[in-house]
CSV table of C-alpha atoms (C1' of nucleotides) in Angstrom, one decimal:
chain,number,residue,atom,x,y,z
A,23,MET,CA,9.4,-29.0,-17.0
A,24,GLU,CA,9.6,-31.2,-20.0
A,25,THR,CA,9.2,-29.5,-23.7
A,26,LEU,CA,11.3,-26.8,-24.8
A,27,ARG,CA,8.6,-24.7,-24.5
A,28,GLU,CA,8.2,-24.9,-20.9
A,29,ARG,CA,11.8,-24.4,-20.2
A,30,LYS,CA,12.1,-21.3,-22.2
A,31,LYS,CA,8.9,-19.8,-20.0
A,32,GLN,CA,11.0,-20.6,-16.8
A,33,ARG,CA,14.0,-19.1,-18.0
A,34,THR,CA,12.2,-16.0,-18.9
A,35,ARG,CA,10.6,-16.0,-16.1
A,36,ASP,CA,13.8,-16.4,-14.3
A,37,ALA,CA,15.5,-13.9,-16.1
A,38,LEU,CA,12.9,-11.2,-15.3
A,39,LEU,CA,12.7,-12.0,-11.8
A,40,ARG,CA,16.3,-12.0,-11.2
A,41,THR,CA,17.1,-8.7,-13.2
A,42,ALA,CA,14.3,-6.9,-11.3
A,43,LEU,CA,15.5,-7.6,-8.2
A,44,GLU,CA,18.7,-7.0,-9.1
A,45,LEU,CA,18.0,-3.4,-10.4
A,46,PHE,CA,15.4,-2.5,-7.7
A,47,THR,CA,17.9,-3.4,-5.0
A,48,THR,CA,20.9,-1.4,-6.8
A,49,GLN,CA,19.0,1.6,-8.2
A,50,GLY,CA,16.2,1.1,-6.0
A,51,TYR,CA,12.5,0.4,-6.9
A,52,GLU,CA,10.8,3.5,-7.7
A,53,GLN,CA,14.0,4.4,-9.7
A,54,THR,CA,13.5,1.2,-12.2
A,55,THR,CA,11.4,1.1,-15.0
A,56,VAL,CA,9.2,-1.9,-16.3
A,57,ASP,CA,11.2,-0.9,-19.4
A,58,ASP,CA,14.4,-1.2,-17.9
A,59,ILE,CA,13.8,-4.9,-16.9
A,60,ALA,CA,11.9,-6.0,-19.8
A,61,GLY,CA,14.9,-4.2,-21.9
A,62,ALA,CA,17.6,-5.9,-19.6
A,63,VAL,CA,16.1,-9.2,-20.2
A,64,ASP,CA,15.2,-8.2,-24.3
A,65,VAL,CA,11.7,-8.7,-24.1
A,66,SER,CA,8.7,-6.5,-24.6
A,67,GLN,CA,7.0,-4.8,-21.8
A,68,ARG,CA,3.9,-6.4,-22.4
A,69,THR,CA,5.9,-10.0,-21.9
A,70,PHE,CA,6.7,-8.8,-18.4
A,71,PHE,CA,2.5,-7.9,-17.8
A,72,ARG,CA,2.2,-11.8,-18.9
A,73,TYR,CA,4.5,-13.1,-16.2
A,74,PHE,CA,3.9,-10.7,-13.5
A,75,ALA,CA,0.6,-9.1,-12.6
A,76,GLY,CA,2.8,-5.6,-11.7
A,77,LYS,CA,6.0,-4.7,-10.5
A,78,GLU,CA,4.9,-5.1,-7.0
A,79,GLU,CA,4.8,-8.6,-7.9
A,80,ALA,CA,7.8,-9.4,-9.0
A,81,ALA,CA,9.3,-7.5,-6.2
A,82,LEU,CA,7.4,-9.4,-3.5
A,83,ALA,CA,7.9,-12.8,-5.6
A,84,LEU,CA,10.1,-14.4,-3.0
A,85,GLN,CA,8.2,-13.4,-0.1
A,86,ASP,CA,5.5,-15.8,-1.7
A,87,ILE,CA,8.1,-18.6,-1.1
A,88,THR,CA,9.3,-17.6,2.1
A,89,VAL,CA,5.7,-17.4,3.1
A,90,GLU,CA,4.7,-20.8,1.9
A,91,HIS,CA,7.5,-22.1,3.6
A,92,PHE,CA,6.7,-20.9,7.1
A,93,LEU,CA,3.0,-21.8,6.8
A,94,GLU,CA,4.7,-25.8,6.0
A,95,ALA,CA,6.7,-25.5,9.1
A,96,VAL,CA,3.4,-24.2,11.1
A,97,ARG,CA,1.2,-27.1,10.0
A,98,GLU,CA,4.4,-29.9,10.8
A,99,ARG,CA,4.8,-28.6,14.2
A,100,PRO,CA,3.8,-31.6,17.0
A,101,PRO,CA,0.3,-31.1,18.5
A,102,HIS,CA,1.4,-31.1,21.9
A,103,GLU,CA,3.1,-27.8,21.4
A,104,ALA,CA,0.7,-25.0,22.9
A,105,PRO,CA,0.0,-22.5,20.3
A,106,MET,CA,2.3,-19.8,20.9
A,107,GLU,CA,4.9,-21.7,21.0
A,108,ALA,CA,3.9,-24.2,17.9
A,109,LEU,CA,4.5,-20.4,16.0
A,110,ARG,CA,7.7,-19.8,17.4
A,111,GLN,CA,9.2,-23.0,17.0
A,112,ALA,CA,8.0,-22.8,13.8
A,113,VAL,CA,9.8,-19.8,12.2
A,114,LEU,CA,13.1,-20.7,13.7
A,115,GLU,CA,12.6,-24.0,12.1
A,116,GLY,CA,12.1,-22.2,9.2
A,117,TRP,CA,14.6,-19.8,9.2
A,118,ASP,CA,17.1,-22.1,10.0
A,119,THR,CA,15.8,-23.9,6.1
A,120,LEU,CA,15.3,-21.0,4.4
A,121,ASN,CA,18.6,-21.0,3.0
A,122,GLU,CA,18.0,-24.2,0.6
A,123,VAL,CA,14.6,-23.0,-0.8
A,124,VAL,CA,15.9,-19.5,-1.4
A,125,GLU,CA,18.9,-20.4,-3.5
A,126,ALA,CA,16.6,-22.4,-5.4
A,127,VAL,CA,15.7,-19.3,-7.2
A,128,VAL,CA,18.0,-16.6,-6.4
A,129,PRO,CA,21.5,-16.4,-4.0
A,130,ILE,CA,20.1,-15.9,-0.7
A,131,ALA,CA,22.0,-11.8,-0.4
A,132,LEU,CA,19.7,-10.9,-3.1
A,133,TYR,CA,16.9,-12.2,-1.1
A,134,LEU,CA,18.1,-9.9,1.9
A,135,ARG,CA,18.8,-7.5,0.1
A,136,MET,CA,15.2,-7.0,-1.2
A,137,TYR,CA,14.1,-7.5,1.9
A,138,ARG,CA,15.8,-4.0,3.2
A,139,VAL,CA,14.3,-2.3,0.0
A,140,ILE,CA,10.6,-4.0,0.5
A,141,GLU,CA,11.3,-2.3,4.2
A,142,SER,CA,12.2,0.6,3.1
A,143,THR,CA,10.2,1.4,0.1
A,144,PRO,CA,6.9,3.1,1.2
A,145,VAL,CA,4.6,1.0,-1.5
A,146,LEU,CA,6.2,-1.8,-1.1
A,147,LEU,CA,6.1,-2.0,2.5
A,148,ALA,CA,2.4,-0.9,2.2
A,149,ALA,CA,1.7,-4.1,0.1
A,150,HIS,CA,4.0,-6.2,2.3
A,151,LEU,CA,1.5,-5.4,5.6
A,152,ARG,CA,-1.6,-6.2,3.8
A,153,ARG,CA,0.2,-9.8,2.5
A,154,SER,CA,1.3,-10.5,6.3
A,155,ALA,CA,-2.7,-9.9,7.0
A,156,GLU,CA,-4.0,-12.2,4.5
A,157,ILE,CA,-1.1,-14.8,5.8
A,158,GLU,CA,-2.2,-14.1,9.5
A,159,GLU,CA,-5.9,-15.3,8.5
A,160,ALA,CA,-4.7,-18.4,7.2
A,161,ILE,CA,-2.6,-18.9,10.0
A,162,ALA,CA,-5.3,-18.6,12.1
A,163,GLY,CA,-7.5,-21.4,10.3
A,164,ILE,CA,-4.3,-23.5,10.6
A,165,LEU,CA,-4.2,-23.0,14.7
A,166,ALA,CA,-8.4,-23.1,14.6
A,167,GLU,CA,-7.6,-26.8,13.0
A,168,ARG,CA,-4.8,-27.8,15.4
A,169,GLU,CA,-6.4,-26.9,18.7
A,170,GLY,CA,-10.2,-28.5,17.3
A,171,VAL,CA,-11.9,-24.6,17.7
A,172,ASP,CA,-14.0,-22.8,15.3
A,173,VAL,CA,-12.1,-19.6,14.1
A,174,ASP,CA,-15.1,-17.9,13.8
A,175,ALA,CA,-16.8,-18.4,17.2
A,176,ASP,CA,-13.3,-18.5,19.0
A,177,PRO,CA,-11.7,-15.3,19.0
A,178,ARG,CA,-8.4,-16.6,20.4
A,179,PRO,CA,-6.7,-18.1,17.1
A,180,ARG,CA,-7.1,-15.1,15.4
A,181,LEU,CA,-6.1,-13.0,18.5
A,182,ALA,CA,-2.9,-15.2,19.1
A,183,VAL,CA,-2.0,-14.9,15.5
A,184,ALA,CA,-2.7,-11.0,15.8
A,185,VAL,CA,-0.1,-11.0,18.4
A,186,PHE,CA,2.4,-13.0,16.9
A,187,GLY,CA,2.0,-11.1,13.9
A,188,GLY,CA,2.6,-8.0,15.7
A,189,VAL,CA,5.6,-8.9,17.4
A,190,MET,CA,6.9,-10.1,13.8
A,191,ARG,CA,6.4,-7.5,12.1
A,192,LEU,CA,8.3,-5.2,14.8
A,193,THR,CA,11.1,-8.3,14.4
A,194,GLU,CA,11.3,-7.1,10.5
A,195,ARG,CA,11.3,-3.2,11.2
A,196,GLN,CA,14.1,-3.4,13.7
A,197,TRP,CA,16.2,-6.2,11.5
A,198,SER,CA,16.2,-4.1,8.3
A,199,THR,CA,16.9,-0.7,10.0
A,200,GLY,CA,19.7,-2.5,12.2
A,201,GLU,CA,23.4,-3.3,11.3
A,202,ASP,CA,23.5,-6.7,11.2
A,203,PHE,CA,21.9,-8.2,8.2
A,204,SER,CA,22.1,-11.4,8.6
A,205,LEU,CA,19.5,-14.6,9.4
A,206,ASP,CA,21.6,-15.0,12.7
A,207,ALA,CA,20.8,-11.6,13.8
A,208,MET,CA,16.8,-11.9,12.8
A,209,ARG,CA,16.3,-15.1,14.8
A,210,ALA,CA,18.4,-13.5,18.0
A,211,LEU,CA,15.9,-10.3,17.5
A,212,ALA,CA,13.0,-12.7,17.3
A,213,VAL,CA,13.7,-14.4,20.6
A,214,SER,CA,14.5,-11.7,22.5
A,215,HIS,CA,11.0,-10.1,21.3
A,216,LEU,CA,9.3,-13.7,22.1
A,217,GLU,CA,10.5,-13.6,25.7
A,218,GLN,CA,10.0,-10.3,26.4
A,219,VAL,CA,6.3,-9.6,25.2
A,220,GLY,CA,4.9,-11.2,28.3
A,221,PRO,CA,6.2,-8.8,30.6
A,222,ALA,CA,6.0,-5.7,28.3
A,223,LEU,CA,2.2,-6.5,28.7
A,224,SER,CA,1.1,-7.2,32.3
A,225,GLU,CA,4.0,-5.7,34.4
A,226,SER,CA,4.0,-2.0,35.3
A,227,TRP,CA,7.1,-0.9,33.6
A,228,ARG,CA,8.3,0.8,36.8
A,229,THR,CA,8.5,-1.2,39.6
A,230,ARG,CA,11.7,-3.5,39.1
B,25,MET,CA,-9.6,31.4,8.0
B,26,GLU,CA,-9.3,35.3,7.7
B,27,THR,CA,-9.0,36.2,3.7
B,28,LEU,CA,-11.5,35.2,1.4
B,29,ARG,CA,-8.8,33.5,-0.3
B,30,GLU,CA,-8.0,31.4,2.6
B,31,ARG,CA,-11.9,30.7,2.6
B,32,LYS,CA,-12.4,29.7,-0.8
B,33,LYS,CA,-9.3,27.4,-0.4
B,34,GLN,CA,-10.8,25.5,2.0
B,35,ARG,CA,-14.3,25.5,0.4
B,36,THR,CA,-12.1,24.0,-2.3
B,37,ARG,CA,-10.6,21.7,-0.1
B,38,ASP,CA,-13.7,20.6,1.6
B,39,ALA,CA,-15.4,20.1,-1.7
B,40,LEU,CA,-12.6,17.8,-3.3
B,41,LEU,CA,-12.7,15.6,0.0
B,42,ARG,CA,-16.3,15.0,0.7
B,43,THR,CA,-17.2,14.6,-3.1
B,44,ALA,CA,-14.1,12.3,-3.1
B,45,LEU,CA,-15.5,10.4,-0.7
B,46,GLU,CA,-18.7,10.2,-1.6
B,47,LEU,CA,-17.7,9.1,-5.0
B,48,PHE,CA,-15.9,6.4,-3.6
B,49,THR,CA,-18.4,5.0,-1.2
B,50,THR,CA,-20.6,4.9,-3.9
B,51,GLN,CA,-19.0,3.5,-6.8
B,52,GLY,CA,-15.9,2.0,-5.6
B,53,TYR,CA,-12.5,3.7,-5.1
B,54,GLU,CA,-10.8,1.8,-8.5
B,55,GLN,CA,-14.1,2.8,-10.3
B,56,THR,CA,-13.7,6.7,-9.8
B,57,THR,CA,-11.2,8.6,-11.5
B,58,VAL,CA,-9.4,11.9,-10.3
B,59,ASP,CA,-11.0,13.5,-13.5
B,60,ASP,CA,-14.4,12.1,-11.9
B,61,ILE,CA,-13.8,14.1,-8.6
B,62,ALA,CA,-12.3,17.2,-10.3
B,63,GLY,CA,-15.2,17.1,-12.7
B,64,ALA,CA,-17.8,16.9,-10.1
B,65,VAL,CA,-16.3,19.9,-8.2
B,66,ASP,CA,-15.4,21.6,-11.4
B,67,VAL,CA,-12.1,22.1,-11.0
B,68,SER,CA,-9.1,21.3,-13.1
B,69,GLN,CA,-7.2,18.0,-12.3
B,70,ARG,CA,-4.2,19.6,-11.7
B,71,THR,CA,-5.8,21.6,-9.0
B,72,PHE,CA,-7.0,18.3,-7.1
B,73,PHE,CA,-3.5,17.3,-7.0
B,74,ARG,CA,-2.6,20.5,-5.6
B,75,TYR,CA,-4.7,19.6,-2.8
B,76,PHE,CA,-3.8,16.1,-2.1
B,77,ALA,CA,-0.7,14.2,-2.6
B,78,GLY,CA,-2.9,11.2,-4.6
B,79,LYS,CA,-5.8,9.5,-4.5
B,80,GLU,CA,-5.3,7.5,-2.0
B,81,GLU,CA,-4.5,10.7,0.3
B,82,ALA,CA,-8.0,12.2,0.1
B,83,ALA,CA,-9.2,8.2,0.4
B,84,LEU,CA,-7.4,8.5,4.2
B,85,ALA,CA,-7.7,12.1,4.8
B,86,LEU,CA,-10.4,11.1,7.6
B,87,GLN,CA,-8.1,8.4,9.0
B,88,ASP,CA,-5.7,11.5,10.0
B,89,ILE,CA,-8.0,13.2,11.7
B,90,THR,CA,-9.0,10.3,14.1
B,91,VAL,CA,-5.6,9.4,14.7
B,92,GLU,CA,-4.3,12.8,15.3
B,93,HIS,CA,-7.7,12.7,18.4
B,94,PHE,CA,-6.3,8.9,19.3
B,95,LEU,CA,-2.7,10.2,19.9
B,96,GLU,CA,-3.8,12.9,21.9
B,97,ALA,CA,-6.1,11.0,24.2
B,98,VAL,CA,-3.0,8.7,25.0
B,99,ARG,CA,-1.1,11.5,25.7
B,100,GLU,CA,-3.8,12.4,28.2
B,101,ARG,CA,-4.2,9.4,30.3
B,102,PRO,CA,-3.1,9.8,33.5
B,103,PRO,CA,0.6,8.5,34.5
B,104,HIS,CA,-0.4,6.0,36.8
B,105,GLU,CA,-2.2,3.7,34.5
B,106,ALA,CA,-0.1,1.0,33.3
B,107,PRO,CA,1.0,1.4,29.6
B,108,MET,CA,-1.8,-1.2,28.5
B,109,GLU,CA,-4.4,-0.1,29.9
B,110,ALA,CA,-4.0,3.5,29.1
B,111,LEU,CA,-3.9,2.7,25.3
B,112,ARG,CA,-7.4,0.8,26.4
B,113,GLN,CA,-8.8,3.9,28.1
B,114,ALA,CA,-7.2,6.0,25.1
B,115,VAL,CA,-9.1,4.4,22.6
B,116,LEU,CA,-12.2,3.5,24.4
B,117,GLU,CA,-12.5,7.2,25.3
B,118,GLY,CA,-11.6,8.2,21.9
B,119,TRP,CA,-14.2,6.9,20.3
B,120,ASP,CA,-16.7,8.4,22.7
B,121,THR,CA,-15.9,12.1,21.3
B,122,LEU,CA,-15.4,10.9,17.7
B,123,ASN,CA,-18.3,12.3,16.4
B,124,GLU,CA,-17.7,15.5,17.1
B,125,VAL,CA,-14.6,15.3,16.0
B,126,VAL,CA,-15.6,14.2,12.9
B,127,GLU,CA,-18.9,15.7,12.0
B,128,ALA,CA,-16.7,18.9,12.0
B,129,VAL,CA,-15.5,17.7,8.7
B,130,VAL,CA,-18.2,15.3,7.1
B,131,PRO,CA,-21.0,13.3,8.5
B,132,ILE,CA,-20.0,10.6,10.8
B,133,ALA,CA,-22.1,8.0,8.5
B,134,LEU,CA,-19.8,8.7,5.3
B,135,TYR,CA,-16.5,8.0,7.7
B,136,LEU,CA,-18.2,4.6,8.9
B,137,ARG,CA,-19.0,3.8,5.2
B,138,MET,CA,-15.7,5.0,3.9
B,139,TYR,CA,-13.9,3.2,6.5
B,140,ARG,CA,-15.5,0.1,5.0
B,141,VAL,CA,-14.2,0.6,1.5
B,142,ILE,CA,-10.9,1.2,3.0
B,143,GLU,CA,-10.9,-2.2,4.4
B,144,SER,CA,-12.1,-3.7,1.4
B,145,THR,CA,-10.1,-1.9,-1.5
B,146,PRO,CA,-6.5,-3.8,-1.5
B,147,VAL,CA,-4.2,-0.7,-2.4
B,148,LEU,CA,-6.2,1.6,0.7
B,149,LEU,CA,-5.8,-1.4,3.2
B,150,ALA,CA,-2.2,-1.4,2.4
B,151,ALA,CA,-1.5,2.1,2.6
B,152,HIS,CA,-3.7,2.2,5.7
B,153,LEU,CA,-1.7,-0.6,7.7
B,154,ARG,CA,1.4,1.0,6.6
B,155,ARG,CA,0.3,4.5,8.4
B,156,SER,CA,-0.6,2.3,11.0
B,157,ALA,CA,2.6,1.2,11.1
B,158,GLU,CA,4.2,5.0,11.4
B,159,ILE,CA,1.4,5.2,14.5
B,160,GLU,CA,2.5,2.7,16.2
B,161,GLU,CA,6.5,4.0,16.3
B,162,ALA,CA,5.0,7.2,17.7
B,163,ILE,CA,2.6,5.9,20.2
B,164,ALA,CA,5.9,3.8,21.2
B,165,GLY,CA,7.5,7.3,21.6
B,166,ILE,CA,4.6,8.4,23.9
B,167,LEU,CA,4.5,5.4,25.9
B,168,ALA,CA,8.3,5.5,26.7
B,169,GLU,CA,8.3,8.7,27.6
B,170,ARG,CA,5.6,8.2,30.1
B,171,GLU,CA,7.0,5.4,31.2
B,172,GLY,CA,10.3,7.0,31.6
B,173,VAL,CA,12.1,4.5,29.8
B,174,ASP,CA,14.5,4.9,26.1
B,175,VAL,CA,12.6,3.5,23.5
B,176,ASP,CA,15.6,2.6,21.8
B,177,ALA,CA,17.1,0.8,24.7
B,178,ASP,CA,14.0,-1.1,26.1
B,179,PRO,CA,12.0,-3.2,23.6
B,180,ARG,CA,8.8,-3.1,25.7
B,181,PRO,CA,7.0,0.2,24.7
B,182,ARG,CA,7.5,-1.3,20.6
B,183,LEU,CA,6.1,-4.6,21.9
B,184,ALA,CA,3.4,-3.4,23.8
B,185,VAL,CA,2.1,-1.0,20.8
B,186,ALA,CA,2.7,-4.2,18.2
B,187,VAL,CA,0.6,-6.4,20.3
B,188,PHE,CA,-1.9,-3.6,21.2
B,189,GLY,CA,-1.7,-2.8,17.6
B,190,GLY,CA,-2.0,-6.5,16.1
B,191,VAL,CA,-5.3,-6.2,18.6
B,192,MET,CA,-7.0,-3.6,17.3
B,193,ARG,CA,-6.4,-4.0,13.5
B,194,LEU,CA,-8.0,-7.5,14.3
B,195,THR,CA,-10.7,-5.2,15.5
B,196,GLU,CA,-10.9,-3.2,12.6
B,197,ARG,CA,-11.1,-5.9,10.5
B,198,GLN,CA,-13.9,-8.0,11.7
B,199,TRP,CA,-15.9,-4.8,12.3
B,200,SER,CA,-15.8,-3.8,8.7
B,201,THR,CA,-16.6,-7.5,7.5
B,202,GLY,CA,-19.9,-8.1,10.6
B,203,GLU,CA,-23.1,-6.7,10.3
B,204,ASP,CA,-23.1,-3.9,12.7
B,205,PHE,CA,-21.4,-0.8,11.4
B,206,SER,CA,-21.9,1.2,14.5
B,207,LEU,CA,-19.0,3.1,16.6
B,208,ASP,CA,-20.5,0.6,19.5
B,209,ALA,CA,-20.2,-2.3,17.9
B,210,MET,CA,-16.4,-1.4,17.1
B,211,ARG,CA,-16.2,-0.7,20.4
B,212,ALA,CA,-17.7,-3.7,22.6
B,213,LEU,CA,-15.5,-5.5,20.0
B,214,ALA,CA,-12.5,-4.0,20.6
B,215,VAL,CA,-13.1,-4.7,24.6
B,216,SER,CA,-13.8,-8.2,23.9
B,217,HIS,CA,-10.8,-8.3,22.1
B,218,LEU,CA,-8.4,-7.2,25.0
B,219,GLU,CA,-10.1,-9.2,27.7
B,220,GLN,CA,-9.6,-12.2,25.8
B,221,VAL,CA,-6.1,-11.5,24.5
B,222,GLY,CA,-4.3,-12.5,27.9
B,223,PRO,CA,-5.8,-15.7,27.4
B,224,ALA,CA,-5.4,-16.5,24.2
B,225,LEU,CA,-1.3,-16.2,24.7
B,226,SER,CA,-0.3,-18.6,27.6
B,227,GLU,CA,-3.2,-21.2,28.6
B,228,SER,CA,-3.5,-24.3,26.6
B,229,TRP,CA,-6.7,-23.4,24.4
B,230,ARG,CA,-7.7,-27.5,25.0
B,231,THR,CA,-8.1,-27.6,29.1
B,232,ARG,CA,-11.3,-25.8,29.9
C,25,DA,C1',6.0,-30.8,-44.4
C,26,DG,C1',1.9,-28.5,-42.5
C,27,DG,C1',-1.8,-27.4,-39.5
C,28,DC,C1',-3.0,-26.0,-34.5
C,29,DT,C1',-2.1,-23.3,-30.3
C,30,DA,C1',0.9,-21.3,-27.1
C,31,DA,C1',3.6,-17.1,-26.6
C,32,DT,C1',5.6,-12.6,-28.3
C,33,DG,C1',5.6,-8.4,-30.0
C,34,DA,C1',3.7,-3.9,-31.7
C,35,DC,C1',0.4,-0.6,-31.3
C,36,DA,C1',-2.8,2.2,-28.9
C,37,DG,C1',-5.2,4.1,-25.4
C,38,DC,C1',-6.4,5.1,-20.2
C,39,DC,C1',-5.7,6.4,-15.5
C,40,DG,C1',-2.5,8.6,-11.8
C,41,DC,C1',0.6,12.0,-11.6
C,42,DT,C1',4.5,15.9,-12.4
C,43,DG,C1',6.7,19.8,-14.4
C,44,DA,C1',5.9,24.2,-16.5
C,45,DC,C1',4.3,28.0,-18.0
C,46,DA,C1',0.0,31.6,-19.0
C,47,DA,C1',-3.7,33.5,-17.2
C,48,DT,C1',-6.4,34.9,-13.5
C,49,DT,C1',-7.9,36.7,-8.9
C,50,DG,C1',-8.1,38.2,-4.3
C,51,DA,C1',-4.4,41.2,-1.3
C,52,DC,C1',-2.6,45.3,0.0
C,53,DA,C1',-0.6,50.1,-0.6
C,54,DA,C1',-0.3,54.7,-2.7
D,16,DT,C1',-9.5,53.7,-7.2
D,17,DT,C1',-6.2,51.5,-9.1
D,18,DG,C1',-2.3,49.2,-10.0
D,19,DT,C1',1.3,46.4,-8.2
D,20,DC,C1',2.5,41.9,-6.4
D,21,DA,C1',1.8,37.2,-5.0
D,22,DA,C1',-0.8,33.4,-4.8
D,23,DT,C1',-4.4,30.0,-7.3
D,24,DT,C1',-5.9,28.1,-10.9
D,25,DG,C1',-6.0,26.1,-16.3
D,26,DT,C1',-3.6,24.3,-19.9
D,27,DC,C1',-0.6,21.6,-21.8
D,28,DA,C1',2.9,18.0,-22.5
D,29,DG,C1',4.6,14.0,-20.9
D,30,DC,C1',6.1,9.7,-18.0
D,31,DG,C1',5.4,5.5,-16.2
D,32,DG,C1',2.1,1.4,-15.1
D,33,DC,C1',-0.9,-1.7,-16.7
D,34,DT,C1',-4.8,-3.5,-20.6
D,35,DG,C1',-7.1,-4.8,-24.5
D,36,DT,C1',-6.3,-6.2,-29.7
D,37,DC,C1',-4.7,-8.0,-33.6
D,38,DA,C1',-1.0,-9.7,-35.7
D,39,DT,C1',3.4,-12.1,-36.2
D,40,DT,C1',6.4,-15.9,-34.6
D,41,DA,C1',7.7,-20.5,-32.9
D,42,DG,C1',7.1,-24.6,-30.8
D,43,DC,C1',4.0,-28.6,-30.6
D,44,DC,C1',2.2,-32.7,-32.9
D,45,DT,C1',0.5,-35.8,-36.6
DNA sequence: AGGCTAATGACAGCCGCTGACAATTGACAA
DNA sequence: TTGTCAATTGTCAGCGGCTGTCATTAGCCT
């Protein structure tokens, strides 16, 4: 970030991203044209596509940041924790420190609003789910290394991550359709779900 | 399917679908233009869009059929089965009878090949995952009714389905990247995964 | 100051998709 | 059978996302 050129590039990218998210969260994703965004930043449409591979990438750019943050949290979990517990702690601790990470780019409120837009826009939700699948693969790798097993020979890393991921996506969905759009609400939901996932699997639900 | 008109419509739709899948599986989804499909069936591009909401819908049309088949299998499970066991039996039994359902529309081999195209085409995989999320919601409803609980008050139906869905998606992915593209291979994978999901969650993986 | 290179703009064009209107074709009754 | 009505299709125009190409601008470096 030394030269003027680099600073200028960064400012353009930031402006494009912020403007895009602002428009997406106010008028909606589909209703926002790339020309709208580029126009608002006073830049040609072509330039937008030089910074973002597509509209989608701009809409999901923040997710990249938080995902990386979460992956880091998983890697830093102490090795003695059981796999599922490590994942659990990683998300909880990741959310604790999410604020600073996100605020470095955009206001956290914008991030939360955008989250809801993603969840309620079919094409964005689809892209988000696909990315989640990729992330699960990465986490499986981390878990396997932690536990000293082979990801391809032992199905347990991918299975554990698949289950955890399923629960987390359910949490996201419930949170985005609920009334409390705070991080605390999301955390509470996640904790509750992770507590109840065991009972939901084995027991007969009618005998209690 | 009485009048000539209706038969003609059906034939056009079938031709479009078959041609689309044939092209998708041979030259790839992205490389296939709607004009290609319409042209091969000797129909205007506009007509294609009157039968399918988009390219995507044609590519995923077979999934609709099999999903409906699977939902039916879940609904017909005896009420005494535990929730997860009912889901397990439903998929296994659903696959047993999948052949007839699919062959009524296209050769089963084409269905299997298309499955791999979906799994390896980012935009199709994304759409597929989003649909899977919707299906999970439907299954949660069925499960809740079976067990006599309220879907919105009791998190267990959605949790169980989220876990089951996570495992099934992992199964799909493994199957599509493996070497054996038969239904039997998929069934074997699913059984194996469902057996091992319990151990993967609770135990410490290093103590055995 | 002047040459070099990176960033941008302008333009043309492909593809997916939609609305509107006209032309065609099957359905059905007189 | 024929004429009317309605459904199906084709044609055309146009929008939005996205890409390649080439000229222009603007920062960098000697």
